[in-house]
XYZ file of C-alpha atoms in Angstrom:
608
model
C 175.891 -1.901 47.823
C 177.347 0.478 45.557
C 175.897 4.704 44.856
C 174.208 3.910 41.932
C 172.356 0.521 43.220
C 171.145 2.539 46.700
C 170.009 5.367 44.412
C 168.155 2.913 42.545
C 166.548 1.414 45.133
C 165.325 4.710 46.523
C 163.765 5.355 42.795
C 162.465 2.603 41.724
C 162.161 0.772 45.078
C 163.509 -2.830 45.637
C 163.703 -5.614 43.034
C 160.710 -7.958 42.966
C 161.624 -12.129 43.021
C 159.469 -13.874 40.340
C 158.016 -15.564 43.278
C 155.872 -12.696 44.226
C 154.873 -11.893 40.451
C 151.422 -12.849 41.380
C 151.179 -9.968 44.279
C 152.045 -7.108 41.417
C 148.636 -8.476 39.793
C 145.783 -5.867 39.773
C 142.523 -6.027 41.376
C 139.298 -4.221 39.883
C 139.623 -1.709 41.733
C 143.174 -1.033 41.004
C 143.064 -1.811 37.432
C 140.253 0.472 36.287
C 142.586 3.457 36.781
C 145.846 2.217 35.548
C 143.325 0.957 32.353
C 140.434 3.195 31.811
C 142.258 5.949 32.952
C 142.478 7.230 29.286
C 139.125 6.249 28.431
C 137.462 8.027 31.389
C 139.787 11.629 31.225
C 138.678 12.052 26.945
C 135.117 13.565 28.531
C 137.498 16.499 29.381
C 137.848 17.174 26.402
C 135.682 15.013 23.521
C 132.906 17.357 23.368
C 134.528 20.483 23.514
C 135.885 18.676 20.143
C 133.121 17.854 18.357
C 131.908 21.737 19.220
C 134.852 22.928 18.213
C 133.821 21.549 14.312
C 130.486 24.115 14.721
C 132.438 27.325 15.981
C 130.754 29.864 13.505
C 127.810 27.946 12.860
C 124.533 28.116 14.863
C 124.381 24.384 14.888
C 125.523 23.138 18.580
C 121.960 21.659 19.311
C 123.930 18.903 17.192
C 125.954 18.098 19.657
C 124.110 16.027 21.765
C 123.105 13.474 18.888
C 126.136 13.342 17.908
C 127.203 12.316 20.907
C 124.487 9.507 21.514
C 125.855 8.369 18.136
C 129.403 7.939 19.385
C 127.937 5.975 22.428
C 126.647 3.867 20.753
C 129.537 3.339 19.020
C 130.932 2.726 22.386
C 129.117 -0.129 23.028
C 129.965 -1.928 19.873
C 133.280 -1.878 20.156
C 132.817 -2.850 24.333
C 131.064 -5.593 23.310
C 133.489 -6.865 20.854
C 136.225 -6.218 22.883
C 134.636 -8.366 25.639
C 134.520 -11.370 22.967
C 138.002 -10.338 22.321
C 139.164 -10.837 26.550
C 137.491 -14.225 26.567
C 138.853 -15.550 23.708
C 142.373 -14.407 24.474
C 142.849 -14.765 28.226
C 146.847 -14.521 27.635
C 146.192 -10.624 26.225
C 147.754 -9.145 22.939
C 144.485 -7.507 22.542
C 144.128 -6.457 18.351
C 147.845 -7.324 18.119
C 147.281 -10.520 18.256
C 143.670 -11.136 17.280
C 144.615 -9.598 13.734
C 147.735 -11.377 13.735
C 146.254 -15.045 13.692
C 142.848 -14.635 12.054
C 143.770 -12.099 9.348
C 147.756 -12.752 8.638
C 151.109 -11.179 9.729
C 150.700 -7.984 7.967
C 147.195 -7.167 9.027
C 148.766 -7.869 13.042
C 151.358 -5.483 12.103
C 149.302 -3.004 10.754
C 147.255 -2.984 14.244
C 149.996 -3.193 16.117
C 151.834 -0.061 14.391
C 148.619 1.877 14.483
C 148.205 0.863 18.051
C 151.815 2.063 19.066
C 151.544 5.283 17.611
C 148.120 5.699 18.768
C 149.708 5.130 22.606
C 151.986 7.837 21.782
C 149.654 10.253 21.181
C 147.754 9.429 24.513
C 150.609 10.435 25.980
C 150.856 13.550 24.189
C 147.346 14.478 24.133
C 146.699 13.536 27.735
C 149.345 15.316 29.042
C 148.749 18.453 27.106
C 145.317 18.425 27.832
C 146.357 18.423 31.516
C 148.469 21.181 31.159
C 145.572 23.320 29.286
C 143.563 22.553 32.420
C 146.068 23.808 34.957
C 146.423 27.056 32.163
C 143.105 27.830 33.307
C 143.350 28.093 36.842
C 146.772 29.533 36.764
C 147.201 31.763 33.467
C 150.376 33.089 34.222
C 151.931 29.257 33.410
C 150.952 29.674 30.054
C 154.732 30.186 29.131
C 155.906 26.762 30.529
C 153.171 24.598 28.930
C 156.382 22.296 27.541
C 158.089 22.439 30.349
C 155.406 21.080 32.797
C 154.348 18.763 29.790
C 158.191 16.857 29.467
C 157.620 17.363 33.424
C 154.837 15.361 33.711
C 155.722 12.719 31.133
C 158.700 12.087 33.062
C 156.798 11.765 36.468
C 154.434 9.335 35.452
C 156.594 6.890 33.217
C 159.057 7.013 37.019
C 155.934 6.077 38.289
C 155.576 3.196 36.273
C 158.986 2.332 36.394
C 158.389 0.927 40.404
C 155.345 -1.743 39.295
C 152.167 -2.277 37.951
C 150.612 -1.844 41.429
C 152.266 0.690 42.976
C 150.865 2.838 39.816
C 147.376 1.530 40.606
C 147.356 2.640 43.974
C 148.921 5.863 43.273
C 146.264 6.666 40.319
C 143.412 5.410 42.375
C 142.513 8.750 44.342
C 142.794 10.978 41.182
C 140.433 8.863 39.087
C 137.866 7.959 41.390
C 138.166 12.162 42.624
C 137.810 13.013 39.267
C 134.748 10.630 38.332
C 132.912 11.542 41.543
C 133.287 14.800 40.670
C 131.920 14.941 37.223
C 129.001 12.729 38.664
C 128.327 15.600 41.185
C 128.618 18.055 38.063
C 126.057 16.372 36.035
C 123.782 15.910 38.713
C 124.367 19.039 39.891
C 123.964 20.849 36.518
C 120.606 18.963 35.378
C 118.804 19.996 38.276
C 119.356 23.702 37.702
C 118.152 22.885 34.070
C 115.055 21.098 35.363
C 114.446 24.047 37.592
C 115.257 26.635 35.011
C 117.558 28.257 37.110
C 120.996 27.540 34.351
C 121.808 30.717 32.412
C 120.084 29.606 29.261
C 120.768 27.532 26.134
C 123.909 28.934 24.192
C 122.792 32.069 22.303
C 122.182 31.235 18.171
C 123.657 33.003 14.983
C 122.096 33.888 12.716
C 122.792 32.139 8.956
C 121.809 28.847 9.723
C 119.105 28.329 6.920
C 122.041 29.505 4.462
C 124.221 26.530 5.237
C 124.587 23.993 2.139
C 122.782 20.158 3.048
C 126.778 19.440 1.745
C 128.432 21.574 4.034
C 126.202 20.548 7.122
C 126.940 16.967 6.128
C 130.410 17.423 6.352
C 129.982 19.725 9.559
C 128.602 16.721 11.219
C 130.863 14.161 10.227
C 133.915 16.405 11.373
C 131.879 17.043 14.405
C 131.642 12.873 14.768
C 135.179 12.508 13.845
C 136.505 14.271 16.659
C 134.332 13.217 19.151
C 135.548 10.043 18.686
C 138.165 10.674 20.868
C 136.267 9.577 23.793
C 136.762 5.895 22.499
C 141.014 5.871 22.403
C 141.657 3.602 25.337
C 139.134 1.077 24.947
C 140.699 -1.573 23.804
C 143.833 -0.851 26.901
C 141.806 -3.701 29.057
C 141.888 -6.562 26.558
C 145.842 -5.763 25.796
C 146.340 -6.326 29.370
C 144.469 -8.960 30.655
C 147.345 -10.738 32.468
C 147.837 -7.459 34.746
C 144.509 -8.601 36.494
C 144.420 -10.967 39.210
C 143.108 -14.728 38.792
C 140.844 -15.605 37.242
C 142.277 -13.455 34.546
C 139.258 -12.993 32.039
C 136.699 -12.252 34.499
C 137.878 -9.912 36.576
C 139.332 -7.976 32.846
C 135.573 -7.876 31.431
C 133.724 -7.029 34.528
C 136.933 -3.834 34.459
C 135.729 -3.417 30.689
C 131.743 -3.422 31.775
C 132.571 -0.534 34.573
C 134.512 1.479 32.217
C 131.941 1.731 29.375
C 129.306 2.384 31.725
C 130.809 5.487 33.619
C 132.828 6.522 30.442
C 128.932 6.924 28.854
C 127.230 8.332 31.608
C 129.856 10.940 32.215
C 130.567 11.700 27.914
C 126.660 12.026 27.528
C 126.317 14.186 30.314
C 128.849 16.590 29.456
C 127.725 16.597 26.125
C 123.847 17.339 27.489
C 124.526 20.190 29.692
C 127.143 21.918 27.168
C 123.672 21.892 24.954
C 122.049 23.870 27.972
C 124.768 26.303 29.014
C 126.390 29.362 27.651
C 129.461 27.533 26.518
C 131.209 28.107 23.293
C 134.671 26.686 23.362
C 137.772 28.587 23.467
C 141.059 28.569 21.428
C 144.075 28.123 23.768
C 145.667 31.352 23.229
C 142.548 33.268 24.073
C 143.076 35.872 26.837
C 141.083 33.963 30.122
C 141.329 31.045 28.173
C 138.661 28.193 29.859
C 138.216 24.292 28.654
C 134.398 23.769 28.557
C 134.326 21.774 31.062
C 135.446 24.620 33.248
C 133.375 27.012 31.715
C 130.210 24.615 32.798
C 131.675 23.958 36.662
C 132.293 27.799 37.140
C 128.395 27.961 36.634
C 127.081 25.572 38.463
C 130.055 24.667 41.125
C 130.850 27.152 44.038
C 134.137 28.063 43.794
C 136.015 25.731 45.741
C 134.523 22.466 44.058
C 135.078 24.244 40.966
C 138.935 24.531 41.652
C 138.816 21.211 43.486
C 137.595 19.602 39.705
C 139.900 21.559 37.477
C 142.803 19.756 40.011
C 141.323 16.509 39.408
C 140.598 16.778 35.658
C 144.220 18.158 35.357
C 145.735 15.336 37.335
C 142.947 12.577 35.335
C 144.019 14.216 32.569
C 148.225 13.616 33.246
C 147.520 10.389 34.785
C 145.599 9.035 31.182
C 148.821 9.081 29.953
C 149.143 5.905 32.463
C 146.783 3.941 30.002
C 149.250 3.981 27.472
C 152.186 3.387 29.768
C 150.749 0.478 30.581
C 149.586 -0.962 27.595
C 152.617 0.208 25.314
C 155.472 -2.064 26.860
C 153.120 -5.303 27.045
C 151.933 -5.034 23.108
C 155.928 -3.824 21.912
C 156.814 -6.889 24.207
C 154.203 -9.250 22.209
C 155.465 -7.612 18.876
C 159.141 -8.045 19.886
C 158.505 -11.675 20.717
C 157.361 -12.722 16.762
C 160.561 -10.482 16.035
C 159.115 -7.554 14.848
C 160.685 -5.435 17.361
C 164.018 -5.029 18.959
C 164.334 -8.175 21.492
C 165.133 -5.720 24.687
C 161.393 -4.900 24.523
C 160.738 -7.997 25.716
C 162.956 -8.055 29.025
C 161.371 -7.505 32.455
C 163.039 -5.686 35.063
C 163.562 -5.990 38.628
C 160.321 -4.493 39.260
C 158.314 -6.631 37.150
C 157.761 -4.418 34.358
C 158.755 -3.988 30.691
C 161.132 -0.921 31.973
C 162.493 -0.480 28.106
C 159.185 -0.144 26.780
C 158.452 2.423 29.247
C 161.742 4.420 28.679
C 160.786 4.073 25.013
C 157.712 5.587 25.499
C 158.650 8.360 27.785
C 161.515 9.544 25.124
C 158.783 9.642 22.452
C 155.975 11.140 23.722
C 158.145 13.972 25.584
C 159.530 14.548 21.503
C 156.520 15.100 20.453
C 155.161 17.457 22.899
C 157.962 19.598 22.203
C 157.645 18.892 18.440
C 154.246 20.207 18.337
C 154.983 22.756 21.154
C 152.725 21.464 23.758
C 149.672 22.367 21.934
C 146.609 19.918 22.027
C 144.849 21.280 19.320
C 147.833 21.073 16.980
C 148.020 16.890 18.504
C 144.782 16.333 18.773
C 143.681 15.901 14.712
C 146.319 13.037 14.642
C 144.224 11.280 17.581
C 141.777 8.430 16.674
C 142.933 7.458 13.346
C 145.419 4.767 14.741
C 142.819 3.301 17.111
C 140.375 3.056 14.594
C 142.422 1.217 12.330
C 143.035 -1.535 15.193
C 139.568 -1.405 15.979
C 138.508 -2.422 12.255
C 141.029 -5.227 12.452
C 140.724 -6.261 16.194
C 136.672 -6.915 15.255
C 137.094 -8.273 11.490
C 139.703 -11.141 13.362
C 136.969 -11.784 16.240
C 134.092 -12.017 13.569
C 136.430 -14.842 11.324
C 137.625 -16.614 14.777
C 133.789 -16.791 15.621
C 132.926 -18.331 12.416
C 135.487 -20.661 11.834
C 134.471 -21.874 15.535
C 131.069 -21.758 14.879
C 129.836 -19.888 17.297
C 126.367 -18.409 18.264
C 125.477 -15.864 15.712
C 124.660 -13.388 17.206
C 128.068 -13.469 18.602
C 129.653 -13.313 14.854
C 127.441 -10.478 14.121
C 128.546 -8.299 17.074
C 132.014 -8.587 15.677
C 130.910 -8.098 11.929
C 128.760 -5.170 12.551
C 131.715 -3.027 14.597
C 134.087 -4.181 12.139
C 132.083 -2.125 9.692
C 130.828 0.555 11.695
C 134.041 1.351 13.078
C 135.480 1.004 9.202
C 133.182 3.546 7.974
C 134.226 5.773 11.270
C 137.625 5.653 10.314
C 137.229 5.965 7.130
C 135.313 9.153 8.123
C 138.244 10.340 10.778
C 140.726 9.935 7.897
C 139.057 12.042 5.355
C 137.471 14.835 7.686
C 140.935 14.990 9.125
C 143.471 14.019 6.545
C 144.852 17.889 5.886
C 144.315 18.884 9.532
C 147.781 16.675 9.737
C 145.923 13.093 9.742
C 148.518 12.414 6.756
C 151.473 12.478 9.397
C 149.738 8.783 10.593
C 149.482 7.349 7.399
C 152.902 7.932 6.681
C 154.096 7.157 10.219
C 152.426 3.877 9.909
C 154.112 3.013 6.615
C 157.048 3.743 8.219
C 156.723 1.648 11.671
C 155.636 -0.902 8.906
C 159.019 -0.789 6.948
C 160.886 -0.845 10.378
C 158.949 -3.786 11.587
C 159.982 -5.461 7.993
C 163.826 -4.483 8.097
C 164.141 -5.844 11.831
C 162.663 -9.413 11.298
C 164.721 -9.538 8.400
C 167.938 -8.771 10.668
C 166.750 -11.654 12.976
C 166.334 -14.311 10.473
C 169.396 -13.121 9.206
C 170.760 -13.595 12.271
C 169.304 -17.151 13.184
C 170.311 -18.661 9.395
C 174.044 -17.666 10.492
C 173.716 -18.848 13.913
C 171.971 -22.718 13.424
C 174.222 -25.399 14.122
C 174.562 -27.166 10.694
C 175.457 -30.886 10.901
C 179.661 -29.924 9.278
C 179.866 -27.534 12.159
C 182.277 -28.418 15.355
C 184.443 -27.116 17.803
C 187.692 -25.958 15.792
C 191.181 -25.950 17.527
C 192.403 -22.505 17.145
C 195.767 -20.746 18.821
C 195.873 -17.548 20.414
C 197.874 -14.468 20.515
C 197.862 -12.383 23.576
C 199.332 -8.022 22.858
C 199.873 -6.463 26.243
C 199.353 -2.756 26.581
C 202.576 -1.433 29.069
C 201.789 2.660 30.045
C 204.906 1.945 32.459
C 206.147 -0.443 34.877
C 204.552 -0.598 38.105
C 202.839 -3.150 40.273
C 199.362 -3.615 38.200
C 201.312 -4.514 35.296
C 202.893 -7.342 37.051
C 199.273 -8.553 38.110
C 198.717 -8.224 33.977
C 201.734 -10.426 33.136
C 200.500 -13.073 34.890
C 197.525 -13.487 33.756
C 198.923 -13.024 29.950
C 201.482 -15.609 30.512
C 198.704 -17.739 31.344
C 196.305 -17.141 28.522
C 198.910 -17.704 25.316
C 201.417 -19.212 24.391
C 202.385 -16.425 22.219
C 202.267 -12.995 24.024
C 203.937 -9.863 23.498
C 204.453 -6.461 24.555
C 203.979 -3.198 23.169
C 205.138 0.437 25.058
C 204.185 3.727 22.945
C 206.489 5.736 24.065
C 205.547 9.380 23.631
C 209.239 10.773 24.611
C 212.225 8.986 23.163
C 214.124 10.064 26.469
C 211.676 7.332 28.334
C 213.135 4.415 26.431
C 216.418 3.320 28.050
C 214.710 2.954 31.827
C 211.652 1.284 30.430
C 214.391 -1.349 28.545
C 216.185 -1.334 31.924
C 212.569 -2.034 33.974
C 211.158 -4.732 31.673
C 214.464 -6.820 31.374
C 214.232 -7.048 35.545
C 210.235 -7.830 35.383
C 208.858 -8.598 32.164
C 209.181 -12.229 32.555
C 210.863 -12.598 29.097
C 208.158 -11.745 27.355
C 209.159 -9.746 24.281
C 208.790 -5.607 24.127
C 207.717 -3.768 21.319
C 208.659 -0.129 21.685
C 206.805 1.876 19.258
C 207.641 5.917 18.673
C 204.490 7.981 17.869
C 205.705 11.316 16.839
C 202.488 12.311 16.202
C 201.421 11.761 20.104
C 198.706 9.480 19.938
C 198.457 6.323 21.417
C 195.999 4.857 20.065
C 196.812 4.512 16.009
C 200.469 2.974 16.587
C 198.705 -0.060 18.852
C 195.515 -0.179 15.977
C 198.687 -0.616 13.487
C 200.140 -3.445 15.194
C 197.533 -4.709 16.155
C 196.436 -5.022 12.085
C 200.054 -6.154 11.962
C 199.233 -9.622 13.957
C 196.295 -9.926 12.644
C 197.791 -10.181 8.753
C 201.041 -12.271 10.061
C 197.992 -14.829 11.302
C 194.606 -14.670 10.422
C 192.924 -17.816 12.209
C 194.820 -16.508 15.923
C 192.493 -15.162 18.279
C 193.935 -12.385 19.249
C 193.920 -10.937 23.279
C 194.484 -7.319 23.646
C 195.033 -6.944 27.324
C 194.709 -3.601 29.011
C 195.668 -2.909 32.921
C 193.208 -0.793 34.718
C 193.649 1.137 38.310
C 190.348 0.816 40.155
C 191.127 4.067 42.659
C 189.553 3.192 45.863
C 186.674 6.529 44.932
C 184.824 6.456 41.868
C 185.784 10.503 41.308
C 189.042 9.759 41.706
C 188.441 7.483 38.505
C 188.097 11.514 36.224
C 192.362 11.735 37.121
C 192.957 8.143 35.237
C 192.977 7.203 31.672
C 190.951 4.638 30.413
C 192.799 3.123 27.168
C 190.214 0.411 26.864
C 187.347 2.318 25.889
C 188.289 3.942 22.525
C 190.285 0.714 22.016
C 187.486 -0.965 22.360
C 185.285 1.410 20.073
C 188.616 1.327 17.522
C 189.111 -2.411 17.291
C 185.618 -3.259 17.285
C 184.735 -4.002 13.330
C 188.053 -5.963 13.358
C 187.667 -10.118 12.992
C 189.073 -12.208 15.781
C 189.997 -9.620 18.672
C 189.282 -9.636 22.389
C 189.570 -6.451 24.331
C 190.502 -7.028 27.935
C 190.969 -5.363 31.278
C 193.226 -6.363 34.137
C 192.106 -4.455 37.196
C 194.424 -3.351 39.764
C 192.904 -2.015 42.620
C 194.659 1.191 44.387
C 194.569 0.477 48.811
């Protein structure tokens, strides 16, 4: 086993036989945090964002129906989503519900939406994370990117060993952290029963002088944002062949725990921010504290207080887990109708999409240092993708149901979030369209064009390729070139094997030092088998140009040869000792390339 395969193995763990495929499968238990994971951390941080719309205005009694508007929301889209997972056991989620009930380009559109809106998980997640570990530790403040692209990296490793070990590794954080906001809540609205909180957040003064206009749009904004606590809904009916047997079940009764603890938690949040002294802070404020944090330094002693900041931070890191998941199966399904490039689609040795994954990883860590590992600068492009594939996923369900016939009331779950969450996006779009909301529009245009100009390469590519009845096997003659440094015992070994490959094979020497040329004539006449020499000058001391020219050369004297460039190689018996040996092949290789009807080869020798 060689250096690189044991270091592998240590990394990534051993490879998995297709045999055991059905052991990576996830249990409910397992598959709630590697799913929902996303879904569950956004009450860190979706109601500090729909207060953040009021900062200035004495208007944050709003906050809690806007909230109960959002869950509501929730449970449209749930419910649809749950249609969805029945009707498409094999997964693809909106990908593929838009795809065959509303055409190619409305599956696209969901899917590029979808991919970007993954991204930003990532991003957002991560980021968040970091702001939550800011606020135990201030002086960290300085790394934020650094433990961001940190973190990224960690958890897309992670996912890199299997589906399950991922589960089980995510387990203890999410349940912690869910437990832990439970206890908060509880905790919390018994102090406010028993008046013993600190009192509701204090009022300014000017709220009779807001416009019905501006307040309108101060709500909306408000609803907007808090509509981050939905991203990662639709993760569960993407991956419904990650659950174990039988497949659909086990995915909806996942989908059915998630909405219920996502709403308890959100709602609760959302209620005691309404009876606390909590205005949220910027990130760059001196002390800086999520709200969250600001409501568990109230009503938590001190050590559950730091013992939830470690769990939101580590919720909040492992969200990103949602998308890791979920973004190498739906570039896989994409990749499959072509859209993509095909190594999407190939599953490693640990049962993954491991290209997806590195995809992913390489993206998201861009961004974060694009945007400089600042979640309020990230967060106004959140929402709008997911919104856009919720609009689709639930138009597609609506026109399956009623070209099936279905119950009604099954057609008008699907038609009533299709336009609900239509008018939401709509509203996410316009409230946050300068905030940097643009950025998606245009990034989805341009996933779009990429998603265009890559099928068009592949049916390119299968018109040229398809056997036409005219087409046979064509004699053709070959011409083998070998490469001779100098004569020593690998070149022998290369001889050989050119004698044996053409009929017509030559030499070539570049000699670098005319001096040189008299004992290589002597050496080759004892050994060379006669086989002609070529001995080319280069006064210019390159190699590589004189053997390109002849090369060309062949290739004009006959253009239907194939033609064999053969190259000998010494394998040294250490890999470092392989830094003291040049390697003519590879810019050969990268030279010869665009030329019609040339082989590179190597002839290994190996050094004892």
């Amino acid at each position: 086993m060689s250096l690189f395969t044991q270091f592998r193995r240590i990394l990534f763990g051993k490879p998995i036989h297709r045999k055991h495929a059905h052991q990576e499968r996830l249990p409910k238990v397992f598959a709630l945090p590697v799913f929902a994971s996303d879904a569950l951390s956004s009450v860190a941080y979706a109601t500090e964002q729909i207060m953040h719309a009021f900062v200035g205005f004495a208007i944050v009694g709003l906050t809690m129906p806007i909230s109960l508007g959002i869950g509501a929301l929730l449970l449209i889209v749930s419910a649809s989503y749950f249609q969805t997972i029945l009707a498409y056991p094999m997964g693809g989620g909106s990908y593929r519900v838009s795809t065959e009930n509303l055409g190619s380009v409305a599956g696209r559109i969901a899917g590029a939406s979808l991919l970007i809106d993954y991204v930003l998980t990532v991003s957002v997640s991560v980021t968040a994370g970091v702001g939550a570990i800011i606020s135990m530790a201030p002086g960290l403040q300085n790394y934020v990117i650094e433990m961001g692209v940190g973190a990224v990296v960690l958890v897309g490793l992670i996912n890199l060993r299997g589906a399950k070990e991922s589960g089980l590794l995510f387990a203890i954080p999410t349940y912690s952290f869910v437990l832990l906001v439970l206890v908060l809540i509880g905790t919390g609205g018994y102090m406010v029963m028993n008046h013993t909180n600190p009192g509701p957040a204090p009022v300014i003064p000017g709220l009779e002088r807001i416009e019905s206009w501006a307040l309108i749009f101060l709500v909306l904004k408000g609803f907007a944002a808090g509509c981050t606590a939905l991203t990662g809904v639709e993760a569960i009916a993407d991956g419904v062949q990650a659950f174990k047997p039988p497949e659909s079940r086990n995915a909806s009764v996942t989908l059915g725990m998630m909405a219920g603890i996502l709403l308890v938690m959100f709602l609760g949040i959302s209620w005691l921010s309404q009876h606390f002294v909590v205005i949220p802070m910027n990130e760059h404020d001196e002390g800086y504290k999520t709200l969250i944090a600001q409501i568990a330094s109230v009503v938590f002693p001190q050590w559950l207080y730091f013992a939830l900041q470690i769990a939101t931070a580590f919720i909040l890191v492992l969200a990103a887990n949602t998308a890791f998941a979920d973004f190498p199966r739906l570039s896989s399904f994409i990749a499959k109708d072509g859209y993509l490039p095909r190594q999407l689609l190939s599953v490693g040795d640990r049962l993954v999409f491991q290209n997806g994954i590195i995809l992913l990883t390489i993206v998201s860590s861009t961004l974060i240092i694009a945007f400089r590992g600042q979640t309020a600068l990230l967060i106004p492009l959140y929402a709008v993708g997911v919104f856009t594939s919720f609009t689709l996923s639930q138009a597609g369900m609506y026109r399956k149901l009623a070209k099936e016939k279905s119950a009604i009331w099954k057609q008008m779950v699907s038609l009533f979030g299709a336009i609900v969450t239509f008018v939401v996006m709509c509203v996410i779009l316009g409230t946050k369209f300068f905030q940097g909301a643009w950025l998606i529009v245009i990034a989805v245009g341009l996933l779009m064009l990429l998603f265009w100009r890559i099928r068009l390469h592949y049916d390119y590519l299968a018109r040229e390729l398809s056997l036409q009845p005219q087409d046979g096997v064509k004699e053709m003659r070959s011409t083998a070139i070998l490469l001779v440094p100098r004569l020593h015992r690998g070149i022998l070994h290369a001889i050989a094997y050119a004698q044996t490959l053409a009929h017509d094979v030559r030499a070539i020497h570049v000699t670098l030092d005319p001096k040189n040329t008299d004992q290589i004539k002597q050496d080759w006449m004892k050994f060379g088998a006669d086989i002609p020499l070529v001995i080319v000058e280069s006064p210019y001391r390159s190699l590589l140009e004189p053997v390109i020219d002849y090369v060309d050369q062949a290739i004009a004297e006959e253009p239907n040869h194939m033609i064999t460039v053969i190259v000998p190689q010494a394998v040294p018996k250490r890999w470092w000792h392989g830094l003291l040996h040049n390697n003519a092949a590879i810019p050969l290789k990268i030279a010869l390339a665009s030329r019609k009807n040339v082989v590179i080869t190597n002839v290994r020798y190996f050094l004892k």
